[in-house]
Coordinates of C-alpha atoms in Angstrom, one line a residue:
M14 CA -27.7 71.8 -85.6
S15 CA -29.8 71.8 -88.1
R16 CA -31.0 68.2 -89.6
S17 CA -31.4 66.8 -92.9
N18 CA -34.3 64.6 -93.5
G19 CA -34.4 63.2 -89.7
R20 CA -30.9 62.1 -89.6
D21 CA -29.2 63.3 -86.9
D22 CA -25.2 64.9 -86.5
A23 CA -23.9 61.1 -86.2
S24 CA -25.5 59.4 -89.2
L25 CA -24.6 62.9 -91.3
R26 CA -20.9 63.3 -90.5
A27 CA -20.7 59.2 -91.0
D28 CA -21.8 59.9 -95.1
L29 CA -19.3 62.7 -95.4
S30 CA -16.4 61.5 -93.7
V31 CA -17.3 58.1 -96.4
F32 CA -16.1 61.6 -99.1
G33 CA -12.5 61.6 -97.4
L34 CA -13.3 64.8 -95.0
S35 CA -11.7 65.2 -91.9
D36 CA -13.6 66.0 -88.7
T37 CA -12.1 69.5 -89.1
E38 CA -13.5 69.4 -92.9
I39 CA -16.8 68.1 -91.5
D40 CA -16.9 70.9 -88.8
T41 CA -16.0 73.5 -91.4
Y42 CA -18.3 72.6 -93.8
L43 CA -21.4 72.0 -91.7
T44 CA -20.9 75.5 -90.4
L45 CA -21.5 76.7 -93.7
L46 CA -24.1 74.8 -94.6
S47 CA -26.3 76.6 -91.5
R48 CA -25.4 79.8 -92.6
G49 CA -24.6 79.6 -96.2
E50 CA -22.4 82.2 -95.7
A51 CA -19.9 83.3 -93.9
T52 CA -16.3 85.3 -92.6
T53 CA -13.3 83.2 -92.0
R54 CA -13.2 85.3 -88.8
T55 CA -16.6 83.5 -88.1
V56 CA -15.9 80.0 -89.9
A57 CA -13.0 79.6 -87.0
E58 CA -15.1 80.5 -84.0
N59 CA -17.9 78.3 -84.7
A60 CA -15.9 74.7 -85.5
D61 CA -13.0 75.6 -82.9
V62 CA -10.1 75.7 -85.6
T63 CA -7.9 78.6 -86.1
Q64 CA -8.4 81.6 -88.5
R65 CA -5.5 80.5 -90.2
A66 CA -6.5 76.6 -90.7
V67 CA -9.6 77.6 -92.2
Y68 CA -8.1 79.3 -95.3
G69 CA -6.3 75.2 -95.9
I70 CA -9.4 73.6 -95.0
A71 CA -11.7 76.3 -97.8
E72 CA -9.1 75.6 -99.8
R73 CA -9.5 71.7 -99.6
L74 CA -13.5 72.4 -99.6
E75 CA -13.2 74.1 -102.5
E76 CA -11.4 71.4 -104.3
R77 CA -13.6 69.2 -103.9
G78 CA -16.5 71.0 -104.9
L79 CA -18.6 71.9 -101.8
V80 CA -17.9 75.5 -100.8
R81 CA -16.5 78.4 -103.2
V82 CA -13.9 81.0 -101.7
K83 CA -14.5 84.4 -102.8
D84 CA -10.5 85.7 -101.5
H85 CA -11.6 88.8 -103.7
A86 CA -13.6 90.1 -100.8
S87 CA -12.2 92.1 -97.3
P88 CA -13.0 90.2 -95.1
T89 CA -12.9 86.7 -97.6
T90 CA -15.4 85.1 -97.1
I91 CA -16.9 81.2 -97.8
S92 CA -19.8 80.3 -98.9
A93 CA -21.6 76.3 -99.5
L94 CA -23.0 75.5 -102.8
P95 CA -25.6 75.0 -103.1
P96 CA -25.6 71.3 -101.5
E97 CA -28.0 69.2 -104.9
E98 CA -25.1 70.8 -107.6
A99 CA -22.2 69.7 -104.8
M100 CA -23.4 66.2 -104.4
E101 CA -23.9 65.6 -107.9
S102 CA -19.8 67.1 -108.0
L103 CA -19.3 64.6 -106.3
K104 CA -21.5 61.8 -108.1
E105 CA -19.7 62.9 -111.3
R106 CA -15.7 62.6 -109.2
L107 CA -17.0 58.9 -108.1
E108 CA -18.3 57.9 -111.7
S109 CA -15.4 58.9 -113.6
I110 CA -13.0 56.3 -111.6
T111 CA -15.2 53.6 -111.5
P112 CA -13.7 52.2 -114.6
S113 CA -10.4 52.7 -113.4
L114 CA -11.8 50.5 -110.3
E115 CA -14.0 48.0 -112.1
E116 CA -10.3 47.7 -114.1
R117 CA -8.6 47.1 -110.9
F118 CA -11.2 44.6 -108.9
D119 CA -10.7 42.3 -112.5
Q120 CA -7.1 42.1 -112.1
S121 CA -7.4 41.2 -108.7
T122 CA -10.7 38.3 -109.5
S123 CA -8.4 36.5 -111.6
Q124 CA -5.5 36.7 -108.8
T125 CA -7.0 34.7 -106.2
P126 CA -5.6 32.1 -104.3
E127 CA -6.6 28.7 -105.2
I128 CA -5.8 25.3 -104.0
R129 CA -5.9 22.1 -106.2
M130 CA -4.9 18.3 -106.4
V131 CA -3.1 17.1 -109.5
K132 CA -3.4 13.5 -110.3
S133 CA -2.2 13.3 -113.9
R134 CA 0.9 13.3 -115.2
N135 CA 0.2 15.5 -118.4
T136 CA -1.7 18.2 -116.1
A137 CA 1.2 17.8 -113.6
L138 CA 3.6 18.8 -116.9
K139 CA 1.8 21.3 -118.4
R140 CA 1.5 23.0 -115.2
L141 CA 5.9 23.2 -115.0
R142 CA 6.1 24.6 -118.3
S143 CA 3.2 27.1 -118.0
G144 CA 4.7 27.8 -114.7
L145 CA 8.1 28.1 -116.0
S146 CA 6.6 30.3 -118.9
E147 CA 5.2 32.8 -117.0
A148 CA 8.1 33.3 -113.9
E149 CA 9.7 36.8 -114.6
H150 CA 12.0 36.9 -111.3
E151 CA 12.6 33.3 -110.1
A152 CA 12.0 30.1 -110.5
L153 CA 13.5 26.4 -108.5
V154 CA 12.5 23.4 -110.6
A155 CA 13.3 19.6 -109.1
I156 CA 12.3 17.1 -111.0
P157 CA 13.8 12.9 -111.9
D158 CA 15.9 13.5 -114.4
H159 CA 14.5 11.5 -116.7
V160 CA 12.1 14.8 -117.1
Y161 CA 14.7 17.4 -117.5
P162 CA 14.6 16.6 -121.6
E163 CA 10.9 17.7 -121.1
I164 CA 11.3 21.1 -120.0
E165 CA 14.6 21.9 -120.9
D166 CA 13.2 24.5 -123.8
E167 CA 11.4 26.2 -120.5
L168 CA 14.5 26.5 -119.1
R169 CA 16.2 27.7 -120.9
A170 CA 13.6 30.6 -122.3
A171 CA 13.6 31.6 -119.1
V172 CA 16.7 32.1 -118.3
D173 CA 17.5 33.8 -121.5
R174 CA 14.2 36.3 -120.2
G175 CA 16.9 37.0 -116.9
V176 CA 14.7 34.7 -114.6
F177 CA 17.0 33.2 -111.4
T178 CA 16.5 29.7 -111.9
F179 CA 17.3 27.3 -109.7
L180 CA 17.4 23.4 -110.6
L181 CA 16.9 20.2 -108.7
L182 CA 17.8 16.2 -110.4
G183 CA 16.4 14.0 -108.2
E184 CA 17.6 9.8 -109.3
R185 CA 20.9 11.2 -111.0
D186 CA 24.1 9.5 -110.5
E187 CA 26.7 11.6 -110.7
A188 CA 28.4 9.4 -113.8
D189 CA 24.8 10.3 -115.7
D190 CA 25.5 12.7 -118.7
V191 CA 29.0 13.8 -117.7
E192 CA 29.0 16.0 -120.5
R193 CA 25.3 17.1 -120.6
E194 CA 25.9 20.9 -121.2
F195 CA 23.8 22.9 -118.4
A196 CA 25.1 26.0 -119.6
G197 CA 21.9 28.3 -120.0
V198 CA 19.5 26.5 -118.6
A199 CA 19.4 27.3 -115.0
D200 CA 21.8 29.5 -112.9
V201 CA 22.6 26.5 -110.8
V202 CA 22.1 22.9 -111.3
R203 CA 22.2 20.3 -108.3
Y204 CA 22.2 16.6 -107.9
W205 CA 20.8 13.9 -105.5
H206 CA 20.6 9.9 -106.4
Q207 CA 17.5 9.8 -104.8
S208 CA 14.2 9.9 -105.0
L209 CA 12.9 13.7 -103.7
P210 CA 9.5 15.2 -104.4
F211 CA 8.6 17.3 -107.0
L212 CA 8.2 20.7 -107.0
Y213 CA 8.2 23.7 -108.7
A214 CA 7.6 27.4 -107.4
V215 CA 7.9 30.7 -108.6
D216 CA 8.4 34.3 -108.1
D217 CA 6.8 33.9 -104.3
E218 CA 3.6 33.7 -106.0
S219 CA 2.6 29.8 -107.1
A220 CA 4.0 26.4 -106.7
M221 CA 3.4 23.1 -106.7
I222 CA 4.7 19.9 -104.8
G223 CA 4.3 16.4 -105.0
N224 CA 5.5 12.8 -105.5
S225 CA 7.8 12.4 -108.0
D226 CA 5.7 9.6 -109.2
V227 CA 3.3 11.9 -111.0
L228 CA 5.8 12.8 -113.6
S229 CA 7.1 9.3 -114.0
L230 CA 3.2 6.8 -114.6
T231 CA 0.1 8.2 -116.7
H232 CA -2.0 6.5 -114.5
N233 CA -0.9 6.5 -110.7
D234 CA -2.5 6.8 -107.3
K235 CA 0.3 9.6 -106.7
D236 CA -0.7 13.2 -106.4
A237 CA 0.4 16.8 -106.7
V238 CA -0.7 20.0 -105.2
T239 CA -0.2 23.3 -106.7
V240 CA -1.0 26.5 -104.6
S241 CA -0.9 30.6 -106.1
Q242 CA -0.5 32.2 -102.4
G243 CA 2.4 34.6 -101.6
H244 CA 2.8 32.8 -98.0
L245 CA 2.1 29.3 -98.6
S246 CA 4.6 29.6 -102.1
G247 CA 6.9 31.1 -99.7
S248 CA 6.8 28.0 -97.6
V249 CA 7.5 24.8 -100.4
L250 CA 10.5 27.4 -101.5
G251 CA 11.7 27.6 -98.1
M252 CA 10.8 24.6 -97.4
Y253 CA 12.9 23.1 -100.2
L254 CA 16.3 25.6 -100.2
S255 CA 16.6 24.7 -96.5
A256 CA 16.1 20.5 -96.9
Y257 CA 17.1 19.8 -100.2
W258 CA 19.3 21.9 -101.3
P259 CA 21.5 21.6 -99.2
A260 CA 21.7 17.5 -99.4
S261 CA 22.2 17.9 -102.7
T262 CA 25.4 18.1 -104.8
I263 CA 26.5 20.8 -106.9
Q264 CA 26.4 19.7 -110.7
Y265 CA 26.9 23.7 -112.2
V266 CA 27.1 26.8 -111.5
A267 CA 27.0 29.8 -113.9
E268 CA 29.0 32.3 -114.6
P269 CA 28.8 36.1 -112.0
E270 CA 26.8 38.8 -114.3
P271 CA 29.4 41.4 -116.0
L272 CA 29.1 44.4 -113.7
P273 CA 27.6 46.8 -113.6
A274 CA 24.7 44.5 -113.0
T275 CA 21.2 46.2 -111.3
F276 CA 19.0 43.7 -109.8
D277 CA 15.0 44.1 -108.5
W278 CA 15.3 40.2 -107.2
F279 CA 17.1 40.8 -103.9
R280 CA 18.4 36.4 -104.1
Q281 CA 19.6 37.0 -107.3
A282 CA 21.5 40.2 -106.0
V283 CA 22.8 38.0 -103.5
F284 CA 23.8 35.3 -105.7
H285 CA 26.1 37.3 -108.1
A286 CA 27.5 39.2 -105.4
F287 CA 29.1 36.2 -103.7
L288 CA 30.1 34.9 -107.0
H289 CA 32.2 38.2 -107.3
R290 CA 33.3 38.4 -104.4
Q291 CA 34.8 34.6 -104.9
Q292 CA 36.7 36.1 -107.8
G293 CA 37.8 38.5 -105.1
T294 CA 36.2 41.5 -106.7
N295 CA 36.2 44.4 -104.7
L296 CA 32.9 45.0 -104.7
W297 CA 30.5 47.7 -104.1
A298 CA 26.7 48.1 -103.9
D299 CA 23.9 50.8 -104.0
V300 CA 20.8 50.3 -102.1
V301 CA 17.9 51.1 -102.9
T302 CA 15.2 50.2 -99.6
D303 CA 11.5 49.6 -99.1
D304 CA 11.2 52.4 -97.2
G305 CA 13.0 54.7 -100.0
T306 CA 16.3 55.1 -98.1
Q307 CA 19.5 54.8 -100.3
L308 CA 22.6 52.8 -98.9
S309 CA 26.2 52.6 -101.3
G310 CA 28.9 50.7 -99.6
R311 CA 31.8 48.4 -99.9
V312 CA 30.1 45.0 -99.7
V313 CA 32.0 43.7 -96.6
D314 CA 30.0 40.2 -96.3
V315 CA 27.5 37.7 -98.1
R316 CA 25.3 35.5 -96.3
Q317 CA 23.4 32.7 -98.3
A318 CA 23.2 28.7 -99.4
F319 CA 22.9 28.9 -102.9
V320 CA 26.1 27.7 -103.8
E321 CA 29.4 25.9 -101.4
P322 CA 30.9 26.9 -99.5
S323 CA 27.5 28.2 -97.4
T324 CA 28.1 31.3 -95.5
N325 CA 24.9 31.7 -93.7
D326 CA 24.5 31.3 -89.9
Y327 CA 21.0 30.4 -89.3
T328 CA 18.8 28.1 -92.2
L329 CA 17.5 30.3 -94.8
E330 CA 19.4 33.4 -94.7
T331 CA 20.1 35.8 -97.4
S332 CA 22.0 38.9 -97.4
I333 CA 23.8 41.4 -98.2
H334 CA 26.4 43.8 -95.6
L335 CA 27.7 47.3 -96.2
E336 CA 30.3 49.5 -95.2
T337 CA 28.5 52.8 -95.7
D338 CA 29.7 56.3 -94.2
T339 CA 27.6 56.1 -91.1
G340 CA 29.4 52.1 -90.1
T341 CA 28.0 48.2 -91.9
V342 CA 24.6 47.6 -92.2
S343 CA 22.9 44.3 -93.2
C344 CA 20.6 44.5 -96.0
G345 CA 17.8 41.4 -96.6
G346 CA 14.6 41.0 -99.1
P347 CA 11.3 41.6 -99.1
G348 CA 10.1 40.2 -95.7
A349 CA 13.3 40.1 -93.8
F350 CA 13.3 41.2 -90.4
I351 CA 16.5 40.5 -88.9
E352 CA 18.7 42.3 -91.0
D353 CA 18.9 45.8 -90.5
H354 CA 17.0 47.2 -94.0
R355 CA 14.7 44.9 -96.6
A356 CA 15.9 46.1 -100.1
E357 CA 14.1 46.3 -103.1
M358 CA 16.9 47.2 -106.1
V359 CA 20.3 46.2 -105.7
A360 CA 23.2 47.3 -107.7
L361 CA 26.8 45.9 -108.2
R362 CA 29.5 47.7 -108.9
S363 CA 33.6 47.3 -109.1
E364 CA 35.0 49.0 -105.8
P365 CA 35.5 52.7 -106.9

């Protein structure tokens, strides 16, 4: 085999593979470079592939601007384009996608995970309001009761956008503000008479957790921590839902969404499915899973601990069980590992 500028075959093959060429495509291309032009039969013999496979390989090499297929000739011949011309074509294609790659790079760097300490009440409150304003799918907020009026507008705006919202109020007695109207503020409101850690968790992407005094005192030695990494914020959310949430008392539960209703946030789908089943609705669900599988069936069970009575068998179990034509299957959300499927979208409707 010929050498190029002293480069051995292994180096040359490694460089060509950078352009997405498979081993057989590289074998074929190098064969054509050494011959200039050859019939499909000759290429097949030298590249050790079937003659039928050569046609497909040649077509892909032609799409990359490396060869030209002369299928009008008999027999069909394939010629390698001059390397300088071929490399210029590849260079132009790389340059054409650079702006799109740079745009995606900018987006990724703006989402760099961060962990920061917060000691100022004003900073903590500002981050809480900002988190609620940016929420797209879900928000869990745990605050001292006296802070509630300062974020009520942001909570209402989130609910208006369709954000699935949990609110846990600490340092609140059952008799406090019994006439307070929570409709439109959150999907579920719970309270606890004792102090509890301050928290917000948004979209399984960002969270803050710290001493409740951070929001109570302008000057104090307490602090909170913000995180913007998926598994960390998810852990914060999971800790609250498994520990503080079930220990608190229900204050308010929203009405279920009118049917039919479609959800692309799984916990929200589970919540409304449970409420509809509580009301005696014969519920049907159409589910699209993370691998594209589509499931349809009657909802025969909903496992959750958002509202009473809890129906899960283990901490944080959140799932919908369907009776399909092939049997009963369970669906969990992203990251589920016990259920049969991971749901990406759930559409709920009355049973036909």
